[in-house]
Short mmCIF file of C-alpha atoms in Angstrom, two decimals:
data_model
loop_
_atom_site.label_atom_id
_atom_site.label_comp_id
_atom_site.label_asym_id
_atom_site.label_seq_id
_atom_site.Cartn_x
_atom_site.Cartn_y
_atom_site.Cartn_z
CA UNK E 1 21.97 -19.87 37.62
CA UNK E 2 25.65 -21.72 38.61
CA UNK E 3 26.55 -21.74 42.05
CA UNK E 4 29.32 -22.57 41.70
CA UNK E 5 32.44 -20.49 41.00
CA UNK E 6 34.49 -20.72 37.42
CA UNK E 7 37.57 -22.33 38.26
CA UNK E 8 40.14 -19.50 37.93
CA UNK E 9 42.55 -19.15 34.98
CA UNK E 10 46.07 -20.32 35.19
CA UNK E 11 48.32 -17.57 35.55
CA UNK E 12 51.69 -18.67 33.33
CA UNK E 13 55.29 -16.82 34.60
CA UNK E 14 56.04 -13.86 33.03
CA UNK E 15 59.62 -12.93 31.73
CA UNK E 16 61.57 -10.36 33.44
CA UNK E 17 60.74 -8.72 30.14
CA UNK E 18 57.40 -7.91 30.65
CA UNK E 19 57.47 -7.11 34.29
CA UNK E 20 60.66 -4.52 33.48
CA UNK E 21 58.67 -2.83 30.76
CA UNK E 22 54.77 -3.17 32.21
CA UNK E 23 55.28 -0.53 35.03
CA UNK E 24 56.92 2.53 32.57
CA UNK E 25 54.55 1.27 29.86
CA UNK E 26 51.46 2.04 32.17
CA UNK E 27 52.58 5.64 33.34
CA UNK E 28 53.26 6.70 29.79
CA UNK E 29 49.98 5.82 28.41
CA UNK E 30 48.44 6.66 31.32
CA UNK E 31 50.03 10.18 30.78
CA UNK E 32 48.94 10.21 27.46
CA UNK E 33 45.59 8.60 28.08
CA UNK E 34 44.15 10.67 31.12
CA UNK E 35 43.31 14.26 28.87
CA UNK E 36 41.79 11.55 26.06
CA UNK E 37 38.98 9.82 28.89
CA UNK E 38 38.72 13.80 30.40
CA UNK E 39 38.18 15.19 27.28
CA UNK E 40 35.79 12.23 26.79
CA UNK E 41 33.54 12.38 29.56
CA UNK E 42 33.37 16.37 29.03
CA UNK E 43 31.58 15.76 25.95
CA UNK E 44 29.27 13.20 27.01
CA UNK E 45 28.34 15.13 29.92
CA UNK E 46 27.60 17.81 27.48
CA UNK E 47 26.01 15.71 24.79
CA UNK E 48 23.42 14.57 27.47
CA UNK E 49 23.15 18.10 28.77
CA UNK E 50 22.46 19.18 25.06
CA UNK E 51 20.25 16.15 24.22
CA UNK E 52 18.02 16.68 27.58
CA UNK E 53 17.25 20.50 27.52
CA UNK E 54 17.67 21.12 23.67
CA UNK E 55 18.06 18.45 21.25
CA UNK E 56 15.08 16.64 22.77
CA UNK E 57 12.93 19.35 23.15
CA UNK E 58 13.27 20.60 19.53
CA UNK E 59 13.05 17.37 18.42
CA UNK E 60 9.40 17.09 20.04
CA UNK E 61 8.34 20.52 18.72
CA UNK E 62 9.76 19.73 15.29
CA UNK E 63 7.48 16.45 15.50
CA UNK E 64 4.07 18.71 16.77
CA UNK E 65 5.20 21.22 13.73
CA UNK E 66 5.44 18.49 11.30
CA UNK E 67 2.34 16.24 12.42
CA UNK E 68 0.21 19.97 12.71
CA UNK E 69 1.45 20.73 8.96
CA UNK E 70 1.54 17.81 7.22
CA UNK E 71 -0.18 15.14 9.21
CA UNK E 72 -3.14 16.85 10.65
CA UNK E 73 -4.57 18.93 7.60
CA UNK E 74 -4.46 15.63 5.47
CA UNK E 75 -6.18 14.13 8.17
CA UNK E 76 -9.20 16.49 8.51
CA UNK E 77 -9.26 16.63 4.53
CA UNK E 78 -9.72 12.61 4.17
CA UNK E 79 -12.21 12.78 7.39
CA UNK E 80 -14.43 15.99 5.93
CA UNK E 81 -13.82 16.62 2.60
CA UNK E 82 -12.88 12.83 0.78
CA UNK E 83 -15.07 10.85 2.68
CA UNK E 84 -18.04 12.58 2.73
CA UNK E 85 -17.65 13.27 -1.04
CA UNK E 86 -16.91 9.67 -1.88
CA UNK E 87 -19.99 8.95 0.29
CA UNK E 88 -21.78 11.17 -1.55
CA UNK E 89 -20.08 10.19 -5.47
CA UNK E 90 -21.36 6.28 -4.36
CA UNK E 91 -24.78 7.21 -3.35
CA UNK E 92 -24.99 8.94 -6.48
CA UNK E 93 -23.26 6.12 -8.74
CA UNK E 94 -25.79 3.62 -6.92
CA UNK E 95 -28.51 6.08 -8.16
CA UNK E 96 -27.64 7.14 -11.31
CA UNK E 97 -25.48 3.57 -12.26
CA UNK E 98 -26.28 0.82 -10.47
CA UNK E 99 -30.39 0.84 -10.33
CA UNK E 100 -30.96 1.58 -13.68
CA UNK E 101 -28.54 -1.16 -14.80
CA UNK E 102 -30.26 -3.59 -12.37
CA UNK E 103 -34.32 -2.90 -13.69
CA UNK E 104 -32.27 -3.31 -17.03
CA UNK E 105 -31.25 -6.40 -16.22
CA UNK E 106 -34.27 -7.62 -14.68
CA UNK E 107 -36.56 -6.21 -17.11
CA UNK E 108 -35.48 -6.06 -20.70
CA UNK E 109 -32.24 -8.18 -20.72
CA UNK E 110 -33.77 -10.87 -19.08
CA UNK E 111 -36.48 -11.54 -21.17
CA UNK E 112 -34.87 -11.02 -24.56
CA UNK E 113 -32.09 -13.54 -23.08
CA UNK E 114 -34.76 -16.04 -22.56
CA UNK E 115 -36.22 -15.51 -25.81
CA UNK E 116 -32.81 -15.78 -27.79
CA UNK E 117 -32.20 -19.21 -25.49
CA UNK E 118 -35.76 -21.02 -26.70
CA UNK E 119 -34.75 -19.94 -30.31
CA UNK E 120 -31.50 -21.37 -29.82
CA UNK E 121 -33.02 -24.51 -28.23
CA UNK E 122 -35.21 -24.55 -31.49
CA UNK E 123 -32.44 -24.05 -33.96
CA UNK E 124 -30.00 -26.76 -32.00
CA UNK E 125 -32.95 -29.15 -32.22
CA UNK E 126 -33.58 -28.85 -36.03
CA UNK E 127 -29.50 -29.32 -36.39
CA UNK E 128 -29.85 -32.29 -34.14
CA UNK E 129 -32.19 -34.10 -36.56
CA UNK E 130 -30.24 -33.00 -39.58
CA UNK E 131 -27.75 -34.96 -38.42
CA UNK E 132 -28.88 -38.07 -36.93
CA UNK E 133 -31.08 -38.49 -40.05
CA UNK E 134 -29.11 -36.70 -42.73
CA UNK E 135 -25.42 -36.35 -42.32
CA UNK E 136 -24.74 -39.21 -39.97
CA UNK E 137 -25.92 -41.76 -42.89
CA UNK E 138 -24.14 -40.19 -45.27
CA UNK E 139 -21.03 -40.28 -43.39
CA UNK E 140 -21.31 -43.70 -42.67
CA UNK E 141 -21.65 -44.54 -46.10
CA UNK E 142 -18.70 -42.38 -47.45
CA UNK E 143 -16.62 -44.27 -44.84
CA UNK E 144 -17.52 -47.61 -45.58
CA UNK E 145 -17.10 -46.69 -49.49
CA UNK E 146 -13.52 -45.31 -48.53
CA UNK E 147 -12.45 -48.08 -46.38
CA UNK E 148 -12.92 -50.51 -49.20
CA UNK E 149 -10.73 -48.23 -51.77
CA UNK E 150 -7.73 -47.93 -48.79
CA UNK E 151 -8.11 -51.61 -48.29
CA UNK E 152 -7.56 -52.30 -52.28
CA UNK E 153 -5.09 -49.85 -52.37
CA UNK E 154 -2.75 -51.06 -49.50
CA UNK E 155 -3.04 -54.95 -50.88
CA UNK E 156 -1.91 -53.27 -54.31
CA UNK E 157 0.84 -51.38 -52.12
CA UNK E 158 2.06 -54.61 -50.48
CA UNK E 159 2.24 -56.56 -53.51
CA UNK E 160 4.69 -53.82 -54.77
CA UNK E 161 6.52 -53.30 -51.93
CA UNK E 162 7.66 -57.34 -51.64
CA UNK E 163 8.91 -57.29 -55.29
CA UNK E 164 11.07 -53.99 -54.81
CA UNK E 165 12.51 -55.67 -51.75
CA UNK E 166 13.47 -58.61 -53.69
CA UNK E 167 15.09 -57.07 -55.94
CA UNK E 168 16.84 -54.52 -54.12
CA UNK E 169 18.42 -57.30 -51.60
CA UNK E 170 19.54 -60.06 -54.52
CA UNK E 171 20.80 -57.17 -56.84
CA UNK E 172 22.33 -54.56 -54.58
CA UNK E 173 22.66 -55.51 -50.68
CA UNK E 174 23.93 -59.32 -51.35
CA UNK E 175 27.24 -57.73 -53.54
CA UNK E 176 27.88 -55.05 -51.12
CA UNK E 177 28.29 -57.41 -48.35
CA UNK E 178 30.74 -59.70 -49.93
CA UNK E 179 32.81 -56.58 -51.11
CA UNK E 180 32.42 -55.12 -47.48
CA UNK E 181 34.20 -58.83 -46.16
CA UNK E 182 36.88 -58.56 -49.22
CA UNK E 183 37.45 -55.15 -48.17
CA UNK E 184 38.10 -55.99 -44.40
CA UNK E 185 40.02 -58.48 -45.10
CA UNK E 186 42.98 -57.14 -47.31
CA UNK E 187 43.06 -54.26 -44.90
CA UNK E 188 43.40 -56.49 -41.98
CA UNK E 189 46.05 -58.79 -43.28
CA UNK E 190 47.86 -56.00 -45.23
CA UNK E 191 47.47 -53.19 -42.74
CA UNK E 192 46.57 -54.11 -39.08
CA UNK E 193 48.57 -57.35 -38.54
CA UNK E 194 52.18 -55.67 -40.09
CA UNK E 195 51.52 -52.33 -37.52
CA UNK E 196 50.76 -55.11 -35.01
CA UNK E 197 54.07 -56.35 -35.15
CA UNK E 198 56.44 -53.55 -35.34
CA UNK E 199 54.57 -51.69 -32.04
CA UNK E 200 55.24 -55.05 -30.09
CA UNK E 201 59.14 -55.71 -31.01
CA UNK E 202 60.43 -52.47 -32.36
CA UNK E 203 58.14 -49.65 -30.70
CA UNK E 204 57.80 -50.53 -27.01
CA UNK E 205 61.07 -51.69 -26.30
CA UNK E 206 62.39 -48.23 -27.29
CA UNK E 207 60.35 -46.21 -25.86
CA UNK E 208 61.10 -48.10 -22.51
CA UNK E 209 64.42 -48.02 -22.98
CA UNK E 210 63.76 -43.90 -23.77
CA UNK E 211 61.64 -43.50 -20.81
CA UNK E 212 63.88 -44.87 -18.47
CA UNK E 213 67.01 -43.11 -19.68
CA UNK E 214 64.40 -39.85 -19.53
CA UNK E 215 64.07 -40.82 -15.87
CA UNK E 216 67.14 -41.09 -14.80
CA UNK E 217 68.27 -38.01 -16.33
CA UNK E 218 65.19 -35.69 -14.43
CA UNK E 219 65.57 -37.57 -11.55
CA UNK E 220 69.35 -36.69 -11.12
CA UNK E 221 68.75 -32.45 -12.17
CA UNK E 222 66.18 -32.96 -9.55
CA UNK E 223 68.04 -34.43 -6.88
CA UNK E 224 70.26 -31.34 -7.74
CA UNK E 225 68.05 -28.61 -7.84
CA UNK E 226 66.69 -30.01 -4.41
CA UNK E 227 70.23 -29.58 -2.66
CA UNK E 228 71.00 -26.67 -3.96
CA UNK E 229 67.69 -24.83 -3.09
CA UNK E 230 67.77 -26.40 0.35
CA UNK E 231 71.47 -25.53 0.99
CA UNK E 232 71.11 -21.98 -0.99
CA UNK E 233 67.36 -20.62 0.12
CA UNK E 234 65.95 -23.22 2.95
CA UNK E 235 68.06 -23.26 5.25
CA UNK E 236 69.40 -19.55 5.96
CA UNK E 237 65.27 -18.73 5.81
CA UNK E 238 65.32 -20.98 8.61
CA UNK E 239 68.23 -19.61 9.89
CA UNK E 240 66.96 -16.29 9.64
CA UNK E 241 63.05 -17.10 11.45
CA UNK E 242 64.69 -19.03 14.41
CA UNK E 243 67.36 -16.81 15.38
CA UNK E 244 66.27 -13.71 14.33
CA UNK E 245 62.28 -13.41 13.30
CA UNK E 246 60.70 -15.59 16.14
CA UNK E 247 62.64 -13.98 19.14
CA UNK E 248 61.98 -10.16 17.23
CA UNK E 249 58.02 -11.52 16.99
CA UNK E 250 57.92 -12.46 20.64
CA UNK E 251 59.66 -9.18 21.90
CA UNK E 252 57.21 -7.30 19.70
CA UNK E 253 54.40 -9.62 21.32
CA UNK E 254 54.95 -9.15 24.57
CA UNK E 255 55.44 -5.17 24.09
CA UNK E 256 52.03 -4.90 21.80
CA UNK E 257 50.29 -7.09 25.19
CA UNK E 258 51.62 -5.46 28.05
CA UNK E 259 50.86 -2.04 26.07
CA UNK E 260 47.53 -2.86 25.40
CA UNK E 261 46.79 -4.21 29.04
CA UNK E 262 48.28 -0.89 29.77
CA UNK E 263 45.57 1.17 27.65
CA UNK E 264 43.07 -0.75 29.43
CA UNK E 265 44.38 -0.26 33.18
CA UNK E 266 45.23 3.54 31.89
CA UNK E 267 41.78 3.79 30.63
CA UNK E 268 40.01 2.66 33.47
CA UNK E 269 41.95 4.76 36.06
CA UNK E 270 41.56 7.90 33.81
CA UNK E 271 37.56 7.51 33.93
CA UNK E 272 38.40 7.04 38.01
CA UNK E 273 39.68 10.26 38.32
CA UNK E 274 37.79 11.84 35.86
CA UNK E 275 34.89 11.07 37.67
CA UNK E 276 36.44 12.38 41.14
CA UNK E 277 36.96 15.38 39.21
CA UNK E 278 33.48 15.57 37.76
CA UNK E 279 32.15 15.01 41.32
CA UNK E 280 34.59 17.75 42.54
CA UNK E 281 33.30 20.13 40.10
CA UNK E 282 29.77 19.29 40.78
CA UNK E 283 30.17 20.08 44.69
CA UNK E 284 32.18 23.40 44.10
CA UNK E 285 29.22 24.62 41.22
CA UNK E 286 26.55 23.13 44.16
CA UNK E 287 28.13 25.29 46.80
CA UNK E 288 28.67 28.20 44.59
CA UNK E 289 25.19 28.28 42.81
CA UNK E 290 22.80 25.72 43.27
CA UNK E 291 23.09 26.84 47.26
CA UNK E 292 22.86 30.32 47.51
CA UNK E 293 19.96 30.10 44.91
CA UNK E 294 18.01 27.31 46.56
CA UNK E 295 18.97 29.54 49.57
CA UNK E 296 17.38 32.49 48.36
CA UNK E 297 14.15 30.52 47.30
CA UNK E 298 13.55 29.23 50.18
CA UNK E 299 14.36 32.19 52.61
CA UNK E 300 13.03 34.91 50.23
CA UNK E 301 11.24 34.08 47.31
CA UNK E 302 8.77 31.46 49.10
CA UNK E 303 7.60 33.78 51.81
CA UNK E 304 7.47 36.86 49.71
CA UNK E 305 5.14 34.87 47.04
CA UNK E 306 3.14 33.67 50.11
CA UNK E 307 2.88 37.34 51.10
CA UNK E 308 1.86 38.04 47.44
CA UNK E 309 -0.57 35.53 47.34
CA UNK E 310 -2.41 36.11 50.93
CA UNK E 311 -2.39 39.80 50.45
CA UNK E 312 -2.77 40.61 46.57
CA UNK E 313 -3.69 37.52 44.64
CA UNK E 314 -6.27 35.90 46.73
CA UNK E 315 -8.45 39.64 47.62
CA UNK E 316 -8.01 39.71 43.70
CA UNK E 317 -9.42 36.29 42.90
CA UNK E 318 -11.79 36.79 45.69
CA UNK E 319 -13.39 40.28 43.82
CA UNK E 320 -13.04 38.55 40.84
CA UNK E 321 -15.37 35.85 41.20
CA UNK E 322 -17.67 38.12 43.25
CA UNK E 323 -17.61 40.63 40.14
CA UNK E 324 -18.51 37.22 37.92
CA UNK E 325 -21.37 36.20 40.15
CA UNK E 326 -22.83 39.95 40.60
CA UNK E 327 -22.10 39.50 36.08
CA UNK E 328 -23.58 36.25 35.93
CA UNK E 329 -26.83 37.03 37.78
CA UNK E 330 -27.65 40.50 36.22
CA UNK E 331 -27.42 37.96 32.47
CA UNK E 332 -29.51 35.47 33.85
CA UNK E 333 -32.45 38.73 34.99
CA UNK E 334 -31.90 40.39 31.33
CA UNK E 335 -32.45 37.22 30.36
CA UNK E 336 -35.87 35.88 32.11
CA UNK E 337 -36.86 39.74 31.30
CA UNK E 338 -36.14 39.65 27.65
CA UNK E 339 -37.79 36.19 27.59
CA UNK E 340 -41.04 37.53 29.91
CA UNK E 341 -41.02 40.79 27.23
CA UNK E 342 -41.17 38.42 24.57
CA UNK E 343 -44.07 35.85 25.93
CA UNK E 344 -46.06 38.99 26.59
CA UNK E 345 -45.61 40.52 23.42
CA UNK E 346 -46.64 36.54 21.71
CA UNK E 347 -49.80 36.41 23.71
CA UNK E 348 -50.62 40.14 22.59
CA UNK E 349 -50.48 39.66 18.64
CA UNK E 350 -51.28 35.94 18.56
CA UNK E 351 -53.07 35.48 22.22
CA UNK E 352 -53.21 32.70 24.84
CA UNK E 353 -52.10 29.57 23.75
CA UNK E 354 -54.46 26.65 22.30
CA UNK E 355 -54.15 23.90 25.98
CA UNK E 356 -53.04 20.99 25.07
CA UNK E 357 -56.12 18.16 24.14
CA UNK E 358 -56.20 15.25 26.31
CA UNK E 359 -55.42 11.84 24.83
CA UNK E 360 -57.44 8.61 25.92
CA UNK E 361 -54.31 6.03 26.51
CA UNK E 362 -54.70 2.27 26.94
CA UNK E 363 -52.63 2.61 30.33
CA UNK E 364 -54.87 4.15 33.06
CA UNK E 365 -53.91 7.35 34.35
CA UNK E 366 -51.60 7.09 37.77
CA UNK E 367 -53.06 7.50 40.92
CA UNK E 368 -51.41 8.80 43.78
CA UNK E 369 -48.48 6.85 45.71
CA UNK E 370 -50.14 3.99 48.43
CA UNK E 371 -49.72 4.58 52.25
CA UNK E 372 -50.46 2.41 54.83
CA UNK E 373 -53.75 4.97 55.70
CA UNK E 374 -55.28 4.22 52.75
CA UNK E 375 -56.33 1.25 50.15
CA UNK E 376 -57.55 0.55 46.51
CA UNK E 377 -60.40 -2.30 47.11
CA UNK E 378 -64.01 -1.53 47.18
CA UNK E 379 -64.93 -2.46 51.35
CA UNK E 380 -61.95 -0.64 52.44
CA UNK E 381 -61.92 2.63 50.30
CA UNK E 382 -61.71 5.95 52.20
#
């Protein structure tokens, strides 16, 4: 957190412009402005009053509607009716699937597996022999047998090759190289060396002397244009934004500030006395209704309800739960008698029940509780 204070902002002078114009400016828009921020406030004292007591509300019984018609039935369908069912569809897939495929597994796939493995061990052994004692020989031999023929044929080869070269480089290449050097040089000394000549003292010096006078020419209609343009266009555009744009700009500047300042002050003071009359209106409904009523409810609603209450409501509550205890006690005697009619009528058809047989426990049975009187060894029994 700073301390310290923000050093304050300069304040520039103002023109006798803007103070001439602010103070008319301000009652004008605040004219125009105070029914706006009334009107304003109005409806978002009446949007609240609409969002607390009815917007909300329906908004929250829209939301219990919705979740009690399409949230909660869902709900208690995937709880009691999916669940169980897909409880009960993968018991029965373990069952019916998932055992059978296992003893399966373990007892006929498994066996024939290992069978079809040893006679595939078998079968890759007797193909192992057949070739390290069959093929593999045979290979070897065929590649010796070929190596020899590719041998004889690439000495055959080579001797052919050298003799085709020979011939081909004295009969063909050695000609076409002195042709390619006769060739070169006619074009060089009848060609090249000529072109040579006329770019370097008849070309160049022309087309300097061309470029130059090109120049001189653009450079002048240049120099022309520029004047012209500057005298004709530049400078009564200049003309025009110093005397007349820039001092129109800053009038309009100053009027589009000082109005909108003027919104702003206007704005504020309208929500000012808004307010007061917001609060004024609150007291005078307070005093004309909110009063009397609270008035009334507190001077003759309250003790007429107590009245109510100590008189009617409590004798009523009172006989009430007397009436539910007399109700409550005659069930609870219907019911011992129907229960007493019913043991006696049992023990008449069927008789007296069968005591229960005693059962000989490891634990010994309990004695009664110790006192001080008495004692458990044998010299100081009772």
């Amino acid at each position: 957190m700073d301390l310290q204070k923000p050093p304050p902002e300069p304040q520039y002078p103002e023109g006798c412009l803007a103070v001439a114009i602010r103070i008319p400016v301000r009652i004008v828009v605040l004219v125009l402005v105070l029914p706006v921020r009334m009107a304003w406030d109005a409806l978002v004292v009446c949007g609240r009053f609409l969002t607390d007591t009815v917007l909300r509300p329906v908004g929250r019984a829209l939301l219990w509607v919705g979740r009690a018609v399409f949230v909660w039935p869902w709900v208690a369908l995937w709880r009691w009716v999916l669940v169980p069912v897909g409880k009960a569809l993968g018991w029965l897939g373990h069952v019916l699937v998932v055992v059978p495929l296992r003893w399966l597994y373990t007892y006929v796939l498994t066996p024939v597996g290992h069978a079809v493995a040893w006679v595939a061990r078998g079968i890759g052994a007797c193909l192992e022999w057949l070739y390290a004692r069959v093929l593999a020989p045979v290979g070897r031999g065929i590649l010796r047998l070929l190596k020899g023929v590719g041998i004889l044929l690439a000495a055959v080869g080579a001797g052919v090759y050298a003799a085709v070269a020979w011939l081909v480089r004295y009969l063909l290449v050695v000609p076409a190289r002195w042709l390619y050097a006769a060739v070169i040089w006619l074009v060089r000394y009848l060609l090249v060396v000529p072109a040579r000549w006329l770019y370097a003292w008849v070309l160049a010096p022309v087309g300097r002397a061309l470029a130059w006078v090109a120049g001189a020419v653009v450079t002048g209609i240049g120099a022309v244009l520029y004047w012209t343009a500057r005298i004709l266009i530049v400078l009564p555009a200049l003309a025009l934004w110093r005397w007349v744009l820039a001092p129109v700009g800053r009038f309009l500047a100053v009027v589009a500030r000082e109005v909108g300042e003027a919104l702003g002050h206007a704005w504020r003071v309208a929500g000012r006395i808004s307010r007061a009359v917001g609060r004024a209106l609150g007291t005078l409904f307070r005093w004309i209704f909110v009063e009397p009523l609270r008035w009334v409810y507190r001077s003759v609603l309250t003790p007429v309800g107590h009245v109510v209450r100590d008189l009617v409501l409590r004798p009523v509550a009172e006989a009430a739960r007397v009436v539910g205890r007399t109700a409550r006690q005659a069930l609870t005697t219907a019911r011992d008698t129907v229960r007493q009619a019913r043991a006696d009528l049992r023990r008449m058809l069927f008789g007296e029940p069968r005591p229960p047989v005693a059962v000989n426990r490891r634990e010994p049975t309990g004695r009664d509780t110790r006192t001080l009187g008495s004692s458990t060894t044998a010299l100081t029994k009772d």
